[in-house]
Short mmCIF file of C-alpha atoms in Angstrom, two decimals:
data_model
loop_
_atom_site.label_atom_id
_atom_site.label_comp_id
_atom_site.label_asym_id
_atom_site.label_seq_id
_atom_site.Cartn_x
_atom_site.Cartn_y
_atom_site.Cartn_z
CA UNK Y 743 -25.74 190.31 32.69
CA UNK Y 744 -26.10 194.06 30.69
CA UNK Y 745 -27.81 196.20 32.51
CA UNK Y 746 -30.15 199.88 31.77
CA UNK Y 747 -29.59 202.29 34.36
CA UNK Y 748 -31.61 205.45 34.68
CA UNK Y 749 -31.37 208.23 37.08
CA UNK Y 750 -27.55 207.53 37.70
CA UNK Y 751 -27.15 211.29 38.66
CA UNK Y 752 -29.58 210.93 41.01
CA UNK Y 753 -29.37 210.56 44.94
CA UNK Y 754 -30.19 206.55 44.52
CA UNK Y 755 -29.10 206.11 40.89
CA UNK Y 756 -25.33 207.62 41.39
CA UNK Y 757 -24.76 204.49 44.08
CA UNK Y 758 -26.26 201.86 42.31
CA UNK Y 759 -24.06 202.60 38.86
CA UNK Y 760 -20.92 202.55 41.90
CA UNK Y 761 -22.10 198.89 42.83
CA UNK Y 762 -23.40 197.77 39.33
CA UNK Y 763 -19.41 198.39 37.84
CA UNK Y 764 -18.01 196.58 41.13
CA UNK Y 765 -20.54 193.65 40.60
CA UNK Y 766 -18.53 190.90 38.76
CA UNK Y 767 -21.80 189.71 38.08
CA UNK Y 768 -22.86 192.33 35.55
CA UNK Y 769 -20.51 192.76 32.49
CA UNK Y 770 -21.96 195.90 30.90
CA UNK Y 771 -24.13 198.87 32.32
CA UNK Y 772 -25.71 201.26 29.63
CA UNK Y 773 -27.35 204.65 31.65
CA UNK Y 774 -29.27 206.17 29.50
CA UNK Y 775 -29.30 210.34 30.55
CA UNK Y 776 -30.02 213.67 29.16
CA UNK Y 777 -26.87 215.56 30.05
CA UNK Y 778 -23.20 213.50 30.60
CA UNK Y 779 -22.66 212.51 33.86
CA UNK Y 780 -20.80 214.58 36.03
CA UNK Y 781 -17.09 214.15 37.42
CA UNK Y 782 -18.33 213.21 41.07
CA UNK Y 783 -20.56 210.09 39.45
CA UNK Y 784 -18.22 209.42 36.45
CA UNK Y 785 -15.50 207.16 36.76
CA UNK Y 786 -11.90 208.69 36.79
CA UNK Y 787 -10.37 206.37 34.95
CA UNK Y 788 -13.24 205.31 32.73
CA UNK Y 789 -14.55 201.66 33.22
CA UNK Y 790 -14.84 199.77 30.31
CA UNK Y 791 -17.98 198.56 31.66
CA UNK Y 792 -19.81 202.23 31.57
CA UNK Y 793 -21.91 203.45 28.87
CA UNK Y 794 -23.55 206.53 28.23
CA UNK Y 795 -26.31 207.00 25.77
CA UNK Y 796 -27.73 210.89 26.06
CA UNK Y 797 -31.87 209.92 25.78
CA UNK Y 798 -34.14 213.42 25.65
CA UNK Y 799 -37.20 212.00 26.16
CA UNK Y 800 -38.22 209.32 28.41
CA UNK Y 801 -41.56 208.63 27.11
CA UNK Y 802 -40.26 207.26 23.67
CA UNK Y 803 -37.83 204.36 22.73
CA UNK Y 804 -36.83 204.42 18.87
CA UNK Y 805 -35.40 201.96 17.14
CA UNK Y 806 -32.27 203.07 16.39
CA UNK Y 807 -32.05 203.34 20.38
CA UNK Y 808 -33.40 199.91 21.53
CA UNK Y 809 -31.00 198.63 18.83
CA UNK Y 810 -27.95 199.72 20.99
CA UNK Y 811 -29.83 198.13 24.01
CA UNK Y 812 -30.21 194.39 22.23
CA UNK Y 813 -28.57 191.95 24.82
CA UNK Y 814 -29.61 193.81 28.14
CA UNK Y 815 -31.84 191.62 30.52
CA UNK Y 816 -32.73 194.29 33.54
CA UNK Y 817 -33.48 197.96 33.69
CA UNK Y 818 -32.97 199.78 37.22
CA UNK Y 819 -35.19 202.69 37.14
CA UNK Y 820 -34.16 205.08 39.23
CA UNK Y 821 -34.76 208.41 37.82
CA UNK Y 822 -37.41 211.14 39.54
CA UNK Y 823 -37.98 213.89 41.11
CA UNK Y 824 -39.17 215.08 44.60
CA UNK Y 825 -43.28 216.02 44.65
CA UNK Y 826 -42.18 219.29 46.24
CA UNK Y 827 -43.61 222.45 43.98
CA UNK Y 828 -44.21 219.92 41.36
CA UNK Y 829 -47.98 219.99 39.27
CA UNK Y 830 -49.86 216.99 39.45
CA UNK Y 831 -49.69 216.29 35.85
CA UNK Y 832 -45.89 217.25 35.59
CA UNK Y 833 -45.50 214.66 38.28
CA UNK Y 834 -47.31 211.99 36.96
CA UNK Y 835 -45.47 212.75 33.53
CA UNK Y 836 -42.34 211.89 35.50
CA UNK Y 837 -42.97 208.80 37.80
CA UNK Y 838 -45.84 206.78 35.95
CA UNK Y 839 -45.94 207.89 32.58
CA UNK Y 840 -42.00 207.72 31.97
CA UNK Y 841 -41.33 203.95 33.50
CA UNK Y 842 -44.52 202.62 32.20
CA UNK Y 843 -43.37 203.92 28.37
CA UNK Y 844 -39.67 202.30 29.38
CA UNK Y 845 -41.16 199.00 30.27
CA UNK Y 846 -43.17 198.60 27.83
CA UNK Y 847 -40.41 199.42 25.28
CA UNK Y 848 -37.59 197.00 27.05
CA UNK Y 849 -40.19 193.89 27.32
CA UNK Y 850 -39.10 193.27 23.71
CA UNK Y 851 -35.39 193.33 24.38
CA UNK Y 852 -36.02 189.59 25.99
CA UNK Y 853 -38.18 187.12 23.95
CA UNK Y 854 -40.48 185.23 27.16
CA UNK Y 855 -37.88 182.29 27.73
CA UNK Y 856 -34.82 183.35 26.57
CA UNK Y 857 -31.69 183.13 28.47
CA UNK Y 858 -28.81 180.69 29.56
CA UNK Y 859 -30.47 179.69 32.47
CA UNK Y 860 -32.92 179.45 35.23
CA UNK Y 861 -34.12 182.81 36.50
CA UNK Y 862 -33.07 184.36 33.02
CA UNK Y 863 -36.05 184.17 30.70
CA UNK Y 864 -37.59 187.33 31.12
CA UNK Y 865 -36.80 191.52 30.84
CA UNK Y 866 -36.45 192.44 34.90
CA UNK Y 867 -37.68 196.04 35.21
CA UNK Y 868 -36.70 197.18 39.04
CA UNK Y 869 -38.59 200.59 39.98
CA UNK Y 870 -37.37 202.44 42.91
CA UNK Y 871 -40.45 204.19 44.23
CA UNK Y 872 -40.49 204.94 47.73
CA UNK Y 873 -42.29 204.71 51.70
CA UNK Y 874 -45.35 205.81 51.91
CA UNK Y 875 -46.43 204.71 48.45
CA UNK Y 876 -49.73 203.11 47.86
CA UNK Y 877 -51.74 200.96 45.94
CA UNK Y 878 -54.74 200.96 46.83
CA UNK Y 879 -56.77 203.79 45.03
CA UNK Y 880 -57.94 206.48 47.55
CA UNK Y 881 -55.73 205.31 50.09
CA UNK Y 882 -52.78 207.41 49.95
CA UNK Y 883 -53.33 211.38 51.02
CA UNK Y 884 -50.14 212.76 49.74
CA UNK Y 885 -50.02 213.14 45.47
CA UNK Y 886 -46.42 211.57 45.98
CA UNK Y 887 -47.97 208.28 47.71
CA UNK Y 888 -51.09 208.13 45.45
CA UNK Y 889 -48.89 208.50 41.77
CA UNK Y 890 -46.17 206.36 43.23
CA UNK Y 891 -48.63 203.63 43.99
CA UNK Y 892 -50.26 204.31 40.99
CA UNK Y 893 -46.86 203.77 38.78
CA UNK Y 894 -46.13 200.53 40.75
CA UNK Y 895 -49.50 198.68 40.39
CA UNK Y 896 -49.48 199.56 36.68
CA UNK Y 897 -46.12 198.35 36.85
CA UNK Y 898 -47.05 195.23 38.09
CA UNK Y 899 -49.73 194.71 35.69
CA UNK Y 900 -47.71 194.63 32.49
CA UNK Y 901 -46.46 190.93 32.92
CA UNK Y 902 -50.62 189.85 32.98
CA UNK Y 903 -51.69 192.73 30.63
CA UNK Y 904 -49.55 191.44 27.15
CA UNK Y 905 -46.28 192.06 28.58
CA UNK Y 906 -45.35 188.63 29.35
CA UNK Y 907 -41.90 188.83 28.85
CA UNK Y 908 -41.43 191.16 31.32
CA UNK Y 909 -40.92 190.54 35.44
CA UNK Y 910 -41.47 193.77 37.58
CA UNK Y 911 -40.36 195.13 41.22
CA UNK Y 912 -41.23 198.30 43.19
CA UNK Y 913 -39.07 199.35 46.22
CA UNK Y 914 -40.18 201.31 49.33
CA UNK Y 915 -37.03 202.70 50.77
CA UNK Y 916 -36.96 205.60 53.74
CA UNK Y 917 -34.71 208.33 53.62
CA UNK Y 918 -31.78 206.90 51.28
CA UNK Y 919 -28.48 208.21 52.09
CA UNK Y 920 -26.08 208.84 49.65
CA UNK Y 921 -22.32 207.54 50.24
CA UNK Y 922 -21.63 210.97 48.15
CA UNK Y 923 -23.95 213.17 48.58
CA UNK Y 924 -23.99 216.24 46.31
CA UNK Y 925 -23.93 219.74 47.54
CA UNK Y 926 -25.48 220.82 44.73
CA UNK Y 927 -28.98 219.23 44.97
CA UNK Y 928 -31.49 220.96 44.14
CA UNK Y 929 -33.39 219.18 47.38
CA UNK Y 930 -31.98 220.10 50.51
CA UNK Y 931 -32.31 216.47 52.18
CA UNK Y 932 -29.57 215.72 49.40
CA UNK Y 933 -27.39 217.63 50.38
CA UNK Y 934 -23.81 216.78 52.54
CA UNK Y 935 -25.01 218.23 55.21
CA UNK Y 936 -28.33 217.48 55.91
CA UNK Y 937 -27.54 213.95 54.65
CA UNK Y 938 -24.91 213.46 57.69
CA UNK Y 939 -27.75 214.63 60.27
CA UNK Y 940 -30.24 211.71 58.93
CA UNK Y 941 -27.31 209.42 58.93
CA UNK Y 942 -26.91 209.65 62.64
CA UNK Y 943 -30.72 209.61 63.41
CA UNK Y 944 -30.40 206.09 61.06
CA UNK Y 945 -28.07 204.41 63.36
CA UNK Y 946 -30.73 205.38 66.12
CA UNK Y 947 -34.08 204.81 64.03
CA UNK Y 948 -33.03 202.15 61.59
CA UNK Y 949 -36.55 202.32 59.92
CA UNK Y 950 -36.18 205.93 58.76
CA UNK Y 951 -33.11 205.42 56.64
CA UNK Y 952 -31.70 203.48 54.03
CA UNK Y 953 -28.18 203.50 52.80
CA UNK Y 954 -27.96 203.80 48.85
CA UNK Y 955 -25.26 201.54 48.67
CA UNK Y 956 -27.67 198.90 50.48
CA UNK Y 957 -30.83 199.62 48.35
CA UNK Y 958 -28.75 199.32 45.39
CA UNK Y 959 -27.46 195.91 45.89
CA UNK Y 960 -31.14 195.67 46.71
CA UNK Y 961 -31.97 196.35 43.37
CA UNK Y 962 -29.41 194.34 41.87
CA UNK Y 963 -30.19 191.49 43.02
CA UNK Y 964 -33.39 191.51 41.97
CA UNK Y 965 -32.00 192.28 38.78
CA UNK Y 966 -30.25 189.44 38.72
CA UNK Y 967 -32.35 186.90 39.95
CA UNK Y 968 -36.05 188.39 39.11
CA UNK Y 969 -36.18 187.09 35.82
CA UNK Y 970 -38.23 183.88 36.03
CA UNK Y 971 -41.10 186.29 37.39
CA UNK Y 972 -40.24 185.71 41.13
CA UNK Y 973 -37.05 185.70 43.07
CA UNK Y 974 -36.46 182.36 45.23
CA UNK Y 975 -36.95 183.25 48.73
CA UNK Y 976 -38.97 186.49 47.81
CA UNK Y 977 -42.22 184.60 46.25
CA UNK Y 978 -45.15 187.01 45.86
CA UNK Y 979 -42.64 190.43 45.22
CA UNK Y 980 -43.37 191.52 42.22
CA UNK Y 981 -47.15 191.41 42.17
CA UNK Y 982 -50.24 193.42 42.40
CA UNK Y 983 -50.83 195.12 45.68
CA UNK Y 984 -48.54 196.38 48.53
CA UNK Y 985 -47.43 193.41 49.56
CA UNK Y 986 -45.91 192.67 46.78
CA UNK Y 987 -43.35 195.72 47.18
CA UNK Y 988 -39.94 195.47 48.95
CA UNK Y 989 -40.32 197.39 52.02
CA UNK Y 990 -37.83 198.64 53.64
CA UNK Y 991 -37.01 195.95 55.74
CA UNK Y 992 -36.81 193.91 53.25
CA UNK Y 993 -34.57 195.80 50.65
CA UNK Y 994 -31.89 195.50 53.55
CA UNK Y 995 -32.10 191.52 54.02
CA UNK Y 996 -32.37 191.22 50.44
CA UNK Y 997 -28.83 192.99 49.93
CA UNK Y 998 -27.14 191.04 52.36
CA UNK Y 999 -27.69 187.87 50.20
CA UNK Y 1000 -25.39 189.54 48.04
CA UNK Y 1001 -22.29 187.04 47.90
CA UNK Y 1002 -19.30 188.73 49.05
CA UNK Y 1003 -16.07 189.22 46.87
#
């Protein structure tokens, strides 16, 4: 499988590109960013599997762009930005309006039953949103929980709404901690240290924390198997409402179904 990765310099994104070049299982991974990836995320030597397109705007897909993209079957969408000192609009911008525009754009990379196989016939769009996201309109108090619930339910939508080509998934992780965290993030919970304190209250609270490494063979697998609209063993994922997220429980059972190498 080819594979669309955004927000690899992210917290999340950094360790799923890691797991998505070790996956035997996926024989190309494009990320699409603004700015070349940094030394700390890019690999030293090069993988032949690693692509780089440099994409400006995330609210438009060109041609000559989704032309370099032909033969990809799953987008990981793992590019935002914290809520902190963020407008509501700029937010929104950022964590509806950008997926929404991607997902739209990719659902015509995959004609509705194309593929080589079962599980394979449509465009698998995985969004990483996170805990505390909701739904339900008026639910969530927080603007992060109401637009993240907001960009997943619209999310889910598209497959019903003349998108039928495409198969969705939100995940709700907690805290994710980096296996390399940067000490240059611009959020302090990124950062080495701060990341190594929530670390050791994970071992203690287990529901407070999620390893990247672990939500992005999460996110994989979905990626893998998602494609005939529901994932065996996960029925109902993928559809409208909460319960149709990957919580965080679940993102951690669904990685260990990972097959081991």
């Amino acid at each position: 499988m080819r594979l669309i990765l955004t927000g690899a310099t992210g917290n999340a994104g950094a360790d799923v590109l890691r797991e998505a070049l070790r996956d035997s299982r996926i024989t190309a991974v494009t990320v699409l960013s603004r700015r070349p990836l940094p030394p700390r995320i890019n690999p030293d030597p090069p993988n032949p599997k690693l692509r780089v397109i440099l994409h400006e705007d995330f609210t438009t897909y060109p041609p000559s762009l989704l032309n370099q993209l032909e033969g990809h079957s799953a987008c990981i969408w793992a590019l935002g930005v914290s809520s902190n000192g963020q407008t509501e609009e700029n937010y929104k911008r950022i964590t509806v309006e950008y997926p929404i525009a991607a997902a739209k754009a990719f659902a015509g990379l995959k004609k509705e039953g194309e593929g080589e196989g079962e599980g394979e016939g449509k465009f698998v769009f995985a969004y990483l949103s996170g805990m505390g996201a909701d739904q339900r309109e008026g639910k969530a108090r927080a603007m992060f929980g109401r637009i993240k619930g907001d960009a997943e339910r619209q999310l889910a939508q598209l497959p019903s709404s003349g998108y039928p080509s495409l198969a969705t998934y939100s995940f709700h992780p907690a805290g994710i901690l980096s296996s390399s965290p940067d000490p240059e993030a611009s959020l302090a919970y990124n950062r080495p240290f701060l990341q190594s304190v929530f670390r050791t209250l994970g071992r203690v609270f287990p529901s407070i924390a999620t390893d990247a490494p672990v939500l992005a063979r999460a996110m994989i697998e979905a990626a893998l198997r998602g494609g005939n609209g529901s994932i065996e063993g996960w029925e109902g994922k993928g559809k409208v409402g909460n319960e149709g997220v990957f919580e965080n429980a679940d993102i951690k059972r669904l990685a260990e179904e990972t097959p081991i190498e």
